[in-house]
PDB file of C-alpha atoms in Angstrom:
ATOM      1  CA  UNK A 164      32.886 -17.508  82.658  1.00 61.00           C
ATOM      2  CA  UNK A 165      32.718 -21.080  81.968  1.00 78.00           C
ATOM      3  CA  UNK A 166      29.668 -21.090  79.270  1.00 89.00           C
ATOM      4  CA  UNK A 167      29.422 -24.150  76.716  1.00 94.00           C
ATOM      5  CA  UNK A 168      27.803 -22.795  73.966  1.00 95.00           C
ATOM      6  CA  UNK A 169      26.085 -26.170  71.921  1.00 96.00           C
ATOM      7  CA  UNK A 170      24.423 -26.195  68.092  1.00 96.00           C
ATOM      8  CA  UNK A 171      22.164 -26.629  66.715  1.00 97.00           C
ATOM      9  CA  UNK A 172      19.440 -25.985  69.180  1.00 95.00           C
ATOM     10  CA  UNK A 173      17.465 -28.518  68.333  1.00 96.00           C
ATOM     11  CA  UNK A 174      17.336 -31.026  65.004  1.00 96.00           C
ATOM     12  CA  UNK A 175      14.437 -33.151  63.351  1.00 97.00           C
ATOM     13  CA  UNK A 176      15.715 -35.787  61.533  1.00 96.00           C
ATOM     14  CA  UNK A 177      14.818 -38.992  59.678  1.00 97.00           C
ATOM     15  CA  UNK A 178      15.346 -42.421  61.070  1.00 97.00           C
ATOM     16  CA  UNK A 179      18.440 -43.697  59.626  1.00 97.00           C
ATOM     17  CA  UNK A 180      20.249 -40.273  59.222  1.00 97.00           C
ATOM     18  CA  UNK A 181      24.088 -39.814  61.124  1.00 97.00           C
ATOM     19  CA  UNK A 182      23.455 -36.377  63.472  1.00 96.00           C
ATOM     20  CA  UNK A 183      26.526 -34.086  64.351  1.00 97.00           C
ATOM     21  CA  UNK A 184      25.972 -32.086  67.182  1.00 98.00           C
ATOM     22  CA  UNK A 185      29.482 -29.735  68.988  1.00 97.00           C
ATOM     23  CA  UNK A 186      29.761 -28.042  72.233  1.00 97.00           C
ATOM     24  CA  UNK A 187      32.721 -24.975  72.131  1.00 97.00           C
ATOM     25  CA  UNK A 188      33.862 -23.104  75.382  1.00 95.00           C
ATOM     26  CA  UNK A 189      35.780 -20.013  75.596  1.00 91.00           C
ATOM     27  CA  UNK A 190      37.414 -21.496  78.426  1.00 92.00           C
ATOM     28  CA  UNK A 191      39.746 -24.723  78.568  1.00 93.00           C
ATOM     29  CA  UNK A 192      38.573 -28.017  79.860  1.00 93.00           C
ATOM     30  CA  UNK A 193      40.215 -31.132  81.107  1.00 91.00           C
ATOM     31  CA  UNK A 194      36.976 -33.381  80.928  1.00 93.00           C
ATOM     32  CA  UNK A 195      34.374 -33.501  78.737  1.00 95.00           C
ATOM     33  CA  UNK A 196      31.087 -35.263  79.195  1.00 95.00           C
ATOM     34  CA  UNK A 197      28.085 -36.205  76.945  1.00 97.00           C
ATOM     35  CA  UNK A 198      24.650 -36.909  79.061  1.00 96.00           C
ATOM     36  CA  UNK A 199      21.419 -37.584  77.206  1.00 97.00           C
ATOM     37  CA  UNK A 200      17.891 -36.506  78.382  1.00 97.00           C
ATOM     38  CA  UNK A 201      14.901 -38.526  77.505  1.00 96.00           C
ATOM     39  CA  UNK A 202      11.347 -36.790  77.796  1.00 91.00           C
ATOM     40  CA  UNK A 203      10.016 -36.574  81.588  1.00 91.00           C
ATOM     41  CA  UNK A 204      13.414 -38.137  82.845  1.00 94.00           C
ATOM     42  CA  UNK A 205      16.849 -36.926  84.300  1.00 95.00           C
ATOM     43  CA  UNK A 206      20.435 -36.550  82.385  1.00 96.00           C
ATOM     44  CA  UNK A 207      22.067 -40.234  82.370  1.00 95.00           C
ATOM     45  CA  UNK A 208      25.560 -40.074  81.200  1.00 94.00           C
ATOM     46  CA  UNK A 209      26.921 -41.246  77.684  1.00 95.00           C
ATOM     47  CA  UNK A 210      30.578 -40.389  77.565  1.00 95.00           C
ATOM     48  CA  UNK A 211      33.105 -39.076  79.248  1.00 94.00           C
ATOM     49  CA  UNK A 212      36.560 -37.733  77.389  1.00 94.00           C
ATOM     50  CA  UNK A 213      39.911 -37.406  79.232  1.00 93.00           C
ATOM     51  CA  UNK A 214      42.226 -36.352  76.889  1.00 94.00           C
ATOM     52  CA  UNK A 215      42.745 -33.550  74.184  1.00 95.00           C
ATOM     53  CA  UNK A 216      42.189 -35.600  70.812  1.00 95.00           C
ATOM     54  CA  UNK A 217      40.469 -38.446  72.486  1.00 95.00           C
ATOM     55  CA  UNK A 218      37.809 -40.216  70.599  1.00 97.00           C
ATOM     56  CA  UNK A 219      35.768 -43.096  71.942  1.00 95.00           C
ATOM     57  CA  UNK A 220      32.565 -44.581  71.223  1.00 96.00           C
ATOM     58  CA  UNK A 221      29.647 -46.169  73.076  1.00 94.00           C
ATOM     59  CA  UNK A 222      27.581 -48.236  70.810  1.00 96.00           C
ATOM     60  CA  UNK A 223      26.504 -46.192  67.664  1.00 97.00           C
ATOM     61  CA  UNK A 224      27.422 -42.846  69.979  1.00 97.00           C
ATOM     62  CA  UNK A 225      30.987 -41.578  69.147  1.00 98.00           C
ATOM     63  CA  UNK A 226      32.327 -38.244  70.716  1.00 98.00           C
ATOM     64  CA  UNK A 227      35.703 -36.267  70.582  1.00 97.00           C
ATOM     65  CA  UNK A 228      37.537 -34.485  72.768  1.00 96.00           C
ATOM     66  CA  UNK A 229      38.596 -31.238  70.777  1.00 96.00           C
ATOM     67  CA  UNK A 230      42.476 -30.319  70.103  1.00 95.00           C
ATOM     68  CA  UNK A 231      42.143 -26.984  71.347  1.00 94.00           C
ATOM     69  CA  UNK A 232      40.789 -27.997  74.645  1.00 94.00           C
ATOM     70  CA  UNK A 233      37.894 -26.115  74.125  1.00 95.00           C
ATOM     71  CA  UNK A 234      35.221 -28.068  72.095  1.00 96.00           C
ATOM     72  CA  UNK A 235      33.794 -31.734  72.087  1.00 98.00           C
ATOM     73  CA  UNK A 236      31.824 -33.378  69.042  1.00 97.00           C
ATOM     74  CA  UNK A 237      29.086 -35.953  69.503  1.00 98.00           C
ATOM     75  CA  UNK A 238      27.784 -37.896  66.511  1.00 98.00           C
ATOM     76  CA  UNK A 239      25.110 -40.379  66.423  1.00 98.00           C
ATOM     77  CA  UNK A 240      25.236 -43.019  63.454  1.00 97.00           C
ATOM     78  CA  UNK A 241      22.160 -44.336  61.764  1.00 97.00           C
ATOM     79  CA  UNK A 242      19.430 -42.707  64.307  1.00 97.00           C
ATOM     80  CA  UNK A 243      16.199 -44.569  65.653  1.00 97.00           C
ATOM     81  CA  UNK A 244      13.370 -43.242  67.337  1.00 96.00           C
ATOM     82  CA  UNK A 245      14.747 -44.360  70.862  1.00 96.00           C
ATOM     83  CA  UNK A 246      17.579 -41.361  70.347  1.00 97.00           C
ATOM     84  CA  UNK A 247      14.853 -38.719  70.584  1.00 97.00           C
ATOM     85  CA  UNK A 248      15.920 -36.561  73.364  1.00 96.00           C
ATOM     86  CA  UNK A 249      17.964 -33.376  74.533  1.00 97.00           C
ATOM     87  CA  UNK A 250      21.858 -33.954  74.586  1.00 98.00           C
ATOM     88  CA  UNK A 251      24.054 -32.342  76.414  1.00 97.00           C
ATOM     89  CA  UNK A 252      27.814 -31.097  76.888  1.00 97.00           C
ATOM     90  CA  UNK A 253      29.127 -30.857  80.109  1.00 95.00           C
ATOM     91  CA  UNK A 254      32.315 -30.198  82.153  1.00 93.00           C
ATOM     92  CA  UNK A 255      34.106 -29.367  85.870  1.00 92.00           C
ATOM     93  CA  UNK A 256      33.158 -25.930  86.592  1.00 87.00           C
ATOM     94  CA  UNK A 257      36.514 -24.219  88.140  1.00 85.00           C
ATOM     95  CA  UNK A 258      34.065 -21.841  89.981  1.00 85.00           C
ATOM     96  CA  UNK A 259      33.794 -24.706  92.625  1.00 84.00           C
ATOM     97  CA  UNK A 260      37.199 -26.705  92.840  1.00 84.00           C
ATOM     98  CA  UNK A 261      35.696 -28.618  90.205  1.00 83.00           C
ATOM     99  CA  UNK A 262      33.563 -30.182  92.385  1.00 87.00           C
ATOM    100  CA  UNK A 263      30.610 -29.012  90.164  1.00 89.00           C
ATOM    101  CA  UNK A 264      29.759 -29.446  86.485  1.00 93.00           C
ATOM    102  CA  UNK A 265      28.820 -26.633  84.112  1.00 94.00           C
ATOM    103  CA  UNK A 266      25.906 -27.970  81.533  1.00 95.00           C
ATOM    104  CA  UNK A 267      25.678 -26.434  77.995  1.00 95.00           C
ATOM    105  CA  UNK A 268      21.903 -25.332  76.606  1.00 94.00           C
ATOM    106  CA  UNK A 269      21.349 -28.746  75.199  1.00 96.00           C
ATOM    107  CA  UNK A 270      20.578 -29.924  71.631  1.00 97.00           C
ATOM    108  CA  UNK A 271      17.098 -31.256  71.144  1.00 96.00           C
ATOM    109  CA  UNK A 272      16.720 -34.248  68.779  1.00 97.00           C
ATOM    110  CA  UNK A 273      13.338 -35.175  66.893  1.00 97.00           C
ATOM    111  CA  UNK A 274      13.584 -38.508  65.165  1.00 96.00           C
ATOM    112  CA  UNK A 275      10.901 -38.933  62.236  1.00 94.00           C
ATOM    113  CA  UNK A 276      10.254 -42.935  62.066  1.00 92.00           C
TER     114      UNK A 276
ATOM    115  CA  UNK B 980      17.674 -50.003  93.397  1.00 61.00           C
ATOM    116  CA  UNK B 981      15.558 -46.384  93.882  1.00 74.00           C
ATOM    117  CA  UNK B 982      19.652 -44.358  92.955  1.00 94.00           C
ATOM    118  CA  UNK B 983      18.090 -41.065  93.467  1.00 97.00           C
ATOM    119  CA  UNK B 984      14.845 -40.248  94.816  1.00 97.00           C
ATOM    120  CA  UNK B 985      13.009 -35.868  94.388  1.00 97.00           C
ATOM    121  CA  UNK B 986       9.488 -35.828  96.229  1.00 97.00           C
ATOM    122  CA  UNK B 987       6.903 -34.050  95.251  1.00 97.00           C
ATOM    123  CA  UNK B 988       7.073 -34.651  91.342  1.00 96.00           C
ATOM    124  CA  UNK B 989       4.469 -31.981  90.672  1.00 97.00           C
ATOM    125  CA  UNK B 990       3.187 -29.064  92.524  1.00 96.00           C
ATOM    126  CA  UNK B 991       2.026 -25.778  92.025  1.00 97.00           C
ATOM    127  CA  UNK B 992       2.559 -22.691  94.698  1.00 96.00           C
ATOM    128  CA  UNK B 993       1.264 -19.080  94.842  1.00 97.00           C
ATOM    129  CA  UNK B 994       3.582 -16.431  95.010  1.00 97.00           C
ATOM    130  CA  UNK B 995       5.051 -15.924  98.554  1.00 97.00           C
ATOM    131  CA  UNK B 996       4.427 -19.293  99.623  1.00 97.00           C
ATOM    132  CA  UNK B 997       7.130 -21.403 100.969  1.00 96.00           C
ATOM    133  CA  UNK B 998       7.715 -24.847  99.967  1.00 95.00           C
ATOM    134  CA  UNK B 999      10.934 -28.032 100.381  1.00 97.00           C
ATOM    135  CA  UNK B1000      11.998 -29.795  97.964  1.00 98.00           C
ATOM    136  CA  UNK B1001      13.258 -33.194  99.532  1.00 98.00           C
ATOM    137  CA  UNK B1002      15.968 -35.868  97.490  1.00 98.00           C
ATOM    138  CA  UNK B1003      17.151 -38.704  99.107  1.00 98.00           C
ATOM    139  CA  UNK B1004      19.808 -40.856  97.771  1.00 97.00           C
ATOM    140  CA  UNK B1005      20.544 -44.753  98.588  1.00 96.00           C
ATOM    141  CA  UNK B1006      23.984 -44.910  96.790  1.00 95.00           C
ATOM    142  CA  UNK B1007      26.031 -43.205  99.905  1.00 95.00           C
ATOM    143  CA  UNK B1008      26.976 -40.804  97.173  1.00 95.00           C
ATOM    144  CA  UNK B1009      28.780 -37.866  98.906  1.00 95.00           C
ATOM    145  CA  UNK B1010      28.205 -35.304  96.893  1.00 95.00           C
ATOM    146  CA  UNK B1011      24.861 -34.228  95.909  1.00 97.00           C
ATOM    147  CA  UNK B1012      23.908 -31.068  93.626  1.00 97.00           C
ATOM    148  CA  UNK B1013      20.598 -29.456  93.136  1.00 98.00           C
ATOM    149  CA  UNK B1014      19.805 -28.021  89.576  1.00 98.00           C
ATOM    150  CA  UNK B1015      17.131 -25.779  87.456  1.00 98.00           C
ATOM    151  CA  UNK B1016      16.154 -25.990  84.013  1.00 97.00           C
ATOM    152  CA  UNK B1017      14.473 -23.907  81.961  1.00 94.00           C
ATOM    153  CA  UNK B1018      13.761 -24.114  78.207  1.00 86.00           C
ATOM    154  CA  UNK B1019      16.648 -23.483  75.951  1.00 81.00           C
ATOM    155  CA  UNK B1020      18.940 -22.899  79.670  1.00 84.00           C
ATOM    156  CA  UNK B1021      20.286 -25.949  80.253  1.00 89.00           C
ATOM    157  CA  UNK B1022      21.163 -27.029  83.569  1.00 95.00           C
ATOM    158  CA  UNK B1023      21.690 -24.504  85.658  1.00 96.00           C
ATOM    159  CA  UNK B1024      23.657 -25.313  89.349  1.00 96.00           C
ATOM    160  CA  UNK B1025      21.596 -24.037  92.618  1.00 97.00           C
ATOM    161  CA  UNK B1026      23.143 -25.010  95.219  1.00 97.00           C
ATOM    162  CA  UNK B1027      25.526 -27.919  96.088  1.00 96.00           C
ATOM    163  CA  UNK B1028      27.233 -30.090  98.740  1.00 96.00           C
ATOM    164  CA  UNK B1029      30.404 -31.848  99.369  1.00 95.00           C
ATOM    165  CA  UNK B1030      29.083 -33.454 102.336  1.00 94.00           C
ATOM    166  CA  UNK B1031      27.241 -34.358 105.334  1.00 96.00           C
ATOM    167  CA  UNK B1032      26.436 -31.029 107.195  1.00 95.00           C
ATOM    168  CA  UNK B1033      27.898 -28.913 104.358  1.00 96.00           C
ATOM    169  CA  UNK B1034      26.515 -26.240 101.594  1.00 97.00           C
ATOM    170  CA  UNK B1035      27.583 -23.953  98.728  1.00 96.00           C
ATOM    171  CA  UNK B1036      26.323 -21.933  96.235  1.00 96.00           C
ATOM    172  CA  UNK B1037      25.914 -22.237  92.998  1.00 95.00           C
ATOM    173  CA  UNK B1038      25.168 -20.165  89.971  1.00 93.00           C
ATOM    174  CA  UNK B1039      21.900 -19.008  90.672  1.00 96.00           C
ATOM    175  CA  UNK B1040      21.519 -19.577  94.583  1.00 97.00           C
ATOM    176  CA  UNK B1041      19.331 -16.538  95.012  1.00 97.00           C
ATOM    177  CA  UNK B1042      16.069 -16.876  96.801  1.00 96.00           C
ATOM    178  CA  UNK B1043      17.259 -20.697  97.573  1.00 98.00           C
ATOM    179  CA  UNK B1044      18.576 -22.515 100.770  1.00 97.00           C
ATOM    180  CA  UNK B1045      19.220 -25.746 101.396  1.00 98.00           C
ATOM    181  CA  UNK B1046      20.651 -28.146 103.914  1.00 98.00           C
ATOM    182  CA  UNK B1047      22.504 -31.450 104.039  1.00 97.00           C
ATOM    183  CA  UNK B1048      21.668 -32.748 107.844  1.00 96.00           C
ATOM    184  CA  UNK B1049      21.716 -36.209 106.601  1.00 96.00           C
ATOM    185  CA  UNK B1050      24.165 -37.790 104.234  1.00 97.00           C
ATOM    186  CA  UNK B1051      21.320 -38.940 102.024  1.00 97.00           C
ATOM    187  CA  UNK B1052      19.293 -36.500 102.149  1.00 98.00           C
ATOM    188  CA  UNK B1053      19.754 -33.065 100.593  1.00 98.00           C
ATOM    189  CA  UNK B1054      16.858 -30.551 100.984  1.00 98.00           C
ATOM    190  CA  UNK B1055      15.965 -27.445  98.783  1.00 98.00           C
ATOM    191  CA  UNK B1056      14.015 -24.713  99.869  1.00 98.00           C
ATOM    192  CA  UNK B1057      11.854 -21.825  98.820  1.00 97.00           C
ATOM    193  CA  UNK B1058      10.944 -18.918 101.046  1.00 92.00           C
ATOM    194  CA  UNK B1059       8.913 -17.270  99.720  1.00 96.00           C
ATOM    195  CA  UNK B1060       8.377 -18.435  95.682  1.00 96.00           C
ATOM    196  CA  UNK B1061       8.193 -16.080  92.917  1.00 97.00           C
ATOM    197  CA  UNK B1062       6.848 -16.555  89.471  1.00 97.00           C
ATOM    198  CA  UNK B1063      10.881 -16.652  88.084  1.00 96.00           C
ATOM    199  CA  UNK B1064      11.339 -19.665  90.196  1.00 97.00           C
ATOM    200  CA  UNK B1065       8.738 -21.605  87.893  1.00 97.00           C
ATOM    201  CA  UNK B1066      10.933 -24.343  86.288  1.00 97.00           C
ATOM    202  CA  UNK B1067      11.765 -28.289  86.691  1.00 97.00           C
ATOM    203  CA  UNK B1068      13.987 -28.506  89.535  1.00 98.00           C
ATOM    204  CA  UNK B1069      16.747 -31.564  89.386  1.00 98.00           C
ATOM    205  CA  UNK B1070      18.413 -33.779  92.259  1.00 98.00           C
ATOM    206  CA  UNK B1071      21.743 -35.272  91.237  1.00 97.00           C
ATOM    207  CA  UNK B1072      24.604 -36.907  93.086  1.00 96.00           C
ATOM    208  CA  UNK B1073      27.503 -38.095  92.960  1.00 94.00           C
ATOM    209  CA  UNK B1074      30.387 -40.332  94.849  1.00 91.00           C
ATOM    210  CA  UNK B1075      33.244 -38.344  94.261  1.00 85.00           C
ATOM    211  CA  UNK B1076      33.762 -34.582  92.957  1.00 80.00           C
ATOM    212  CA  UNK B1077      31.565 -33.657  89.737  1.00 79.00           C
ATOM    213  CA  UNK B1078      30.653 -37.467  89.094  1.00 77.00           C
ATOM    214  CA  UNK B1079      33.757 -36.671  86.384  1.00 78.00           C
ATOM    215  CA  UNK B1080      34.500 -40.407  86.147  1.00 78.00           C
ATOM    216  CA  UNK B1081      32.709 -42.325  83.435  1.00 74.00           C
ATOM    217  CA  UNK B1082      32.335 -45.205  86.177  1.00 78.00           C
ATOM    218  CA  UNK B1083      30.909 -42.934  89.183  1.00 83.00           C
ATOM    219  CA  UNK B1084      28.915 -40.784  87.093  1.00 89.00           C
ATOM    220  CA  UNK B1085      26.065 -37.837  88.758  1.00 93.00           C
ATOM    221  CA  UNK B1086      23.259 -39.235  88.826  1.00 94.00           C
ATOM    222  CA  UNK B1087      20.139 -37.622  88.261  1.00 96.00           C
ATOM    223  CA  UNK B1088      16.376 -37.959  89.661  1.00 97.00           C
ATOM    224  CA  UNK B1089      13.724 -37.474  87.700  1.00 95.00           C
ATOM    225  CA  UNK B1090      12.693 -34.098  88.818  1.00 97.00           C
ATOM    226  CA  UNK B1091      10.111 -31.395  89.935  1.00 97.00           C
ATOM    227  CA  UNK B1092       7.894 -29.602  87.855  1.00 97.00           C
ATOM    228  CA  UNK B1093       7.262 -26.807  89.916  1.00 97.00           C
ATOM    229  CA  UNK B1094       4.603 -23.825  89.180  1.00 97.00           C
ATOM    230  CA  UNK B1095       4.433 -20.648  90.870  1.00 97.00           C
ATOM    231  CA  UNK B1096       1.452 -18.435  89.801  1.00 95.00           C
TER     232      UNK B1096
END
């Protein structure tokens, strides 16, 4: 199947701190997508990745689309409280045309002040 | 500027009673998705549509229907609930296929916290 496998589960980190979270796939994708999860809320996308290699950023948010087609990287520079949340990988599940995503487990993210 | 819209927010059911989840969209998105998630799951796909009057299943569609009469509206049902259906339930849609594009992204309600005792 199409399972994104993310680490670490969850982090607690102090404010300040860079955080380095991946998503890995058995399976090849063709998009990659970053949403973030604040408490009590829905997903809101961060970043979306086209191409094998790709990196782009989105304020202090950068993410990479693996070589291998098969894993993503998000990292978050210099955290503050407001990045508290659960972050997750996503991509086009072939199971439906890709007309549906596929969501990995999420990484939660404590941020000490 | 309501994007997407999942009534009730909270409620709590005994088992075998039936119950609809309603989300209604004001973007004239055309694809709209209905989602689970439990702790340390993720998001897990129900049931979805590709359009008005149209349905198909997801990952976990079982004990689940829903229907797409209106193109804004997108309607999830439970039969008869079961304590494994206990979870936040999620509303998202999307204009075109996935909501792959960074510029027509899903969007995402801000869910049901259901309870089934």
């Amino acid at each position: 199947g199409q399972q994104l496998n993310q680490s670490p589960q969850s982090m607690f980190i102090q404010e300040g701190e860079d955080v380095s979270m991946n998503c890995t796939s058995s399976s090849i994708f063709n998009t990659w997508l970053w949403y973030k999860q604040d408490p009590g809320e829905g997903p809101v996308l961060l970043i979306a990745l086209y191409k094998a290699g790709e990196l782009t950023s989105n304020g202090r948010l950068t993410a990479q689309f693996g070589i291998t087609r098969k894993d993503s990287f998000l990292n978050i520079s210099a955290s503050i409280p407001s990045d508290v949340g659960i972050y997750f990988c996503a991509g086009p599940r072939t199971d439906t045309g890709r007309r549906a995503l596929t969501f990995g487990s999420g990484t939660r993210l404590q941020v000490q002040p | 500027n309501a994007g997407v819209t999942q009534t009730p927010k909270f409620r709590v059911l005994k088992t075998g009673q039936s119950m609809t989840l309603l989300c209604a969209q004001d973007m004239n998105h055309e694809y709209m998705y209905w989602y689970r998630q439990d702790p340390g799951m993720g998001l897990r796909l129900i049931h979805y549509s590709v359009g008005e009057g149209t349905t198909a299943k997801g990952e976990v569609p079982d004990g689940y229907n829903v229907s797409r009469l209106k193109k804004q509206n997108f309607l999830l049902g439970l039969e008869s609930a079961a304590p494994s259906q206990t979870s936040v339930y999620f509303c998202a849609s999307s204009y075109d296929q996935a909501g792959v594009y960074s510029n027509q992204p899903q969007h995402f309600g801000d869910g049901t916290r259901l309870s089934i005792l």
